[in-house]
Short mmCIF file of C-alpha atoms in Angstrom, two decimals:
data_model
loop_
_atom_site.label_atom_id
_atom_site.label_comp_id
_atom_site.label_asym_id
_atom_site.label_seq_id
_atom_site.Cartn_x
_atom_site.Cartn_y
_atom_site.Cartn_z
CA MET A 1 141.66 111.22 52.69
CA SER A 2 142.16 107.71 54.06
CA ARG A 3 139.37 105.44 55.16
CA ARG A 4 140.87 105.39 58.67
CA PHE A 5 140.47 109.18 58.90
CA TRP A 6 136.78 109.04 58.02
CA LEU A 7 136.20 106.21 60.49
CA ALA A 8 137.80 108.33 63.20
CA ILE A 9 135.56 111.28 62.27
CA ALA A 10 132.46 109.04 62.43
CA ALA A 11 133.48 107.61 65.79
CA ALA A 12 134.05 111.10 67.20
CA GLY A 13 130.64 112.19 65.94
CA PHE A 14 128.97 109.19 67.55
CA LEU A 15 130.64 109.96 70.87
CA LEU A 16 129.44 113.56 70.67
CA VAL A 17 125.86 112.38 70.10
CA LEU A 18 126.10 110.06 73.11
CA LEU A 19 127.50 112.88 75.25
CA ALA A 20 124.72 115.26 74.20
CA ALA A 21 122.06 112.64 74.94
CA SER A 22 123.59 112.00 78.36
CA LEU A 23 123.62 115.69 79.21
CA ILE A 24 119.99 116.11 78.13
CA TRP A 25 118.90 113.10 80.21
CA ARG A 26 120.74 114.38 83.28
CA ALA A 27 119.13 117.81 82.86
CA LEU A 28 115.68 116.24 82.67
CA VAL A 29 116.30 114.18 85.81
CA VAL A 30 117.49 117.22 87.74
CA GLU A 31 114.53 119.28 86.55
CA ARG A 32 112.07 116.55 87.54
CA ALA A 33 113.67 116.10 90.97
CA ALA A 34 113.54 119.85 91.56
CA SER A 35 109.82 119.88 90.79
CA LEU A 36 109.03 117.19 93.38
CA ASP A 37 107.79 118.20 96.80
CA PRO A 38 110.67 117.61 99.26
CA THR A 39 108.22 116.01 101.69
CA GLN A 40 107.20 113.41 99.09
CA MET A 41 110.87 112.64 98.47
CA ARG A 42 111.27 111.79 102.18
CA LEU A 43 108.24 109.48 102.34
CA GLN A 44 108.72 105.72 102.30
CA SER A 45 105.16 104.60 101.66
CA ALA A 46 102.59 107.36 102.09
CA THR A 47 101.36 109.37 99.13
CA LEU A 48 101.35 113.13 99.64
CA LEU A 49 98.22 114.77 98.21
CA ASP A 50 97.93 118.18 99.91
CA ASP A 51 94.37 118.65 98.71
CA ASP A 52 93.52 122.37 98.72
CA ARG A 53 89.81 121.60 99.13
CA PRO A 54 88.27 120.71 102.49
CA LEU A 55 86.46 117.41 102.65
CA PRO A 56 82.89 117.75 101.38
CA ALA A 57 80.16 118.36 103.94
CA PHE A 58 79.31 115.15 105.80
CA GLU A 59 77.67 114.10 109.04
CA LEU A 60 78.14 110.75 110.74
CA VAL A 61 76.49 109.34 113.84
CA ARG A 62 78.57 108.44 116.88
CA GLU A 63 77.66 107.52 120.43
CA GLY A 64 76.25 110.60 122.12
CA GLY A 65 76.03 112.75 119.00
CA HIS A 66 77.46 113.32 115.55
CA PHE A 67 80.81 113.63 113.82
CA ALA A 68 81.07 116.18 111.01
CA ASN A 69 83.55 118.49 109.28
CA ARG A 70 83.72 120.76 112.32
CA ASP A 71 85.17 117.88 114.37
CA LEU A 72 88.23 117.78 112.10
CA ILE A 73 89.16 121.41 112.63
CA GLY A 74 92.12 122.21 114.85
CA ARG A 75 93.76 118.80 114.97
CA TRP A 76 95.21 116.07 112.79
CA THR A 77 93.03 113.04 112.11
CA LEU A 78 93.78 109.50 110.96
CA LEU A 79 90.70 108.09 109.27
CA PHE A 80 89.90 104.64 107.95
CA PHE A 81 86.85 102.67 106.85
CA GLY A 82 85.77 99.24 108.04
CA TYR A 83 83.31 97.37 110.23
CA THR A 84 83.31 95.69 113.63
CA PHE A 85 82.78 92.17 112.28
CA CYS A 86 85.95 92.52 110.18
CA PRO A 87 88.17 89.49 110.87
CA ASP A 88 91.56 90.99 110.08
CA ILE A 89 92.01 94.40 108.43
CA CYS A 90 90.20 96.52 111.02
CA PRO A 91 91.62 95.01 114.22
CA THR A 92 95.07 95.13 112.66
CA ALA A 93 94.61 98.81 111.73
CA LEU A 94 93.34 99.76 115.19
CA ALA A 95 96.19 97.92 116.90
CA LEU A 96 98.66 99.68 114.60
CA LEU A 97 97.14 103.10 115.30
CA LYS A 98 97.16 102.43 119.03
CA GLU A 99 100.89 101.68 118.86
CA LEU A 100 101.53 104.71 116.63
CA LYS A 101 99.76 106.92 119.16
CA SER A 102 101.86 105.39 121.95
CA ARG A 103 105.12 106.05 120.09
CA LEU A 104 104.14 109.66 119.46
CA SER A 105 103.16 110.17 123.10
CA GLU A 106 106.50 108.76 124.26
CA ARG A 107 108.24 111.45 122.20
CA ALA A 108 105.86 114.14 123.45
CA LEU A 109 104.76 114.75 119.85
CA LEU A 110 101.44 115.78 118.40
CA VAL A 111 98.98 112.89 118.66
CA PRO A 112 96.19 112.68 116.04
CA GLN A 113 92.63 111.71 116.71
CA VAL A 114 91.65 108.36 115.22
CA LEU A 115 88.32 107.89 113.47
CA MET A 116 86.93 104.56 112.29
CA VAL A 117 84.00 104.94 109.89
CA SER A 118 81.84 101.85 109.63
CA VAL A 119 80.32 100.94 106.26
CA ASP A 120 78.13 98.23 107.83
CA PRO A 121 74.53 98.92 108.96
CA ARG A 122 74.91 96.26 111.67
CA ASP A 123 77.25 98.67 113.50
CA ASP A 124 75.25 101.08 115.62
CA PRO A 125 77.06 103.88 117.50
CA GLN A 126 77.11 101.93 120.78
CA THR A 127 78.63 98.87 119.13
CA LEU A 128 81.27 101.04 117.49
CA ARG A 129 82.10 102.75 120.76
CA ARG A 130 82.64 99.45 122.53
CA TYR A 131 84.70 98.12 119.64
CA THR A 132 87.06 101.08 119.22
CA GLY A 133 87.29 101.51 123.00
CA THR A 134 88.74 98.02 123.25
CA PHE A 135 91.84 99.39 121.55
CA ASP A 136 91.89 102.95 122.91
CA PRO A 137 89.19 104.85 124.82
CA ASP A 138 89.91 107.96 122.76
CA PHE A 139 89.37 106.29 119.39
CA ILE A 140 86.15 107.40 117.68
CA GLY A 141 83.72 105.14 115.87
CA ALA A 142 81.05 106.65 113.63
CA THR A 143 78.75 105.54 110.84
CA ALA A 144 75.93 106.53 108.49
CA ASP A 145 73.74 104.99 105.83
CA ASP A 146 75.06 104.78 102.28
CA ALA A 147 73.77 108.24 101.40
CA GLY A 148 75.47 109.70 104.47
CA LEU A 149 78.73 107.93 103.67
CA ALA A 150 78.69 108.97 100.01
CA PRO A 151 80.39 112.40 100.33
CA LEU A 152 83.44 110.94 102.09
CA VAL A 153 83.51 107.72 100.08
CA GLN A 154 83.40 109.51 96.75
CA HIS A 155 85.89 112.22 97.68
CA LEU A 156 88.45 109.79 99.11
CA GLY A 157 87.90 107.04 96.55
CA VAL A 158 86.86 104.45 99.13
CA TYR A 159 85.59 101.05 98.00
CA TYR A 160 83.24 98.77 99.91
CA LEU A 161 80.92 95.93 98.99
CA ARG A 162 78.58 94.06 101.33
CA HIS A 163 77.90 90.38 100.64
CA ASP A 164 74.45 90.53 102.22
CA LYS A 165 72.28 88.99 99.53
CA ASP A 166 69.54 86.47 100.35
CA GLY A 167 68.93 88.02 103.76
CA LYS A 168 72.19 86.84 105.30
CA THR A 169 73.05 88.38 108.66
CA ASP A 170 76.57 86.99 109.00
CA TYR A 171 77.86 88.50 105.77
CA ALA A 172 81.33 89.86 105.11
CA VAL A 173 82.17 93.30 103.71
CA ASP A 174 85.00 93.96 101.28
CA HIS A 175 86.47 97.41 101.88
CA SER A 176 89.47 99.63 101.25
CA ALA A 177 92.30 99.28 103.74
CA ALA A 178 94.01 102.66 103.27
CA ILE A 179 94.40 105.09 106.17
CA TYR A 180 93.83 108.77 105.38
CA LEU A 181 95.60 111.70 107.05
CA ILE A 182 93.39 114.78 107.39
CA ASP A 183 94.98 118.11 108.31
CA PRO A 184 93.69 120.56 110.96
CA ARG A 185 91.78 122.48 108.29
CA GLY A 186 89.79 119.42 107.30
CA ARG A 187 91.69 118.70 104.07
CA LEU A 188 93.15 115.44 102.85
CA LYS A 189 96.90 115.60 103.41
CA ALA A 190 98.12 112.11 102.54
CA VAL A 191 97.18 108.45 102.20
CA PHE A 192 98.90 105.50 103.86
CA PRO A 193 98.26 102.55 101.53
CA ALA A 194 97.90 98.98 102.74
CA PRO A 195 99.69 97.08 104.04
CA GLN A 196 100.93 99.51 106.68
CA SER A 197 103.82 98.86 109.05
CA LEU A 198 104.53 100.77 112.24
CA PRO A 199 108.14 101.88 111.53
CA VAL A 200 107.31 103.13 108.04
CA MET A 201 104.06 104.79 109.04
CA LEU A 202 105.71 106.48 112.01
CA GLN A 203 108.52 107.88 109.85
CA ASP A 204 106.09 109.10 107.20
CA TYR A 205 103.77 110.64 109.79
CA LEU A 206 106.69 112.56 111.30
CA ALA A 207 107.67 113.80 107.83
CA LEU A 208 104.11 114.95 107.12
CA VAL A 209 103.05 116.51 110.42
CA PRO A 210 105.05 119.53 111.59
#
């Protein structure tokens, strides 16, 4: 047989290999897409976790009492960590959550409770109440010592570091800026990573909360 014939056979074989590889790749993509949670596919920024475990037992101190697992039951909660001396992250987060709450109220939709957990021992419950109340009287501020914070911090993967060496009283605190969505059964539903924006967070919240 001629050389041209064998070249044609080789070319046809190569095309068949390419076609088979393409079909396998498409099948893998379809299979992977089918395995994804449809809610996650609708989210722009938030990460869907759907933790099947409730948050570990914890108890924080707030003005007039405590805040514990039982206070999460029956309603959605947006939770973040910070401190009242924070120059930027915390006031920005509280202003964002105030506006998010306003947008949800305008649409007559389910409004979550907002909880700010302070990681700074300078923040007593009264200071936290005044601080969060500046943004919204319904916002909750609570705190605990490091041992009391540990169950939440470890479960949620929260980072914080106080720069309070040498007896400084005007120190700064590095801390995580994520906002956590807790479902009405006290389980971690999703995380809104920083930086957050109102339009994106609103859309993701509506996709996550029925």
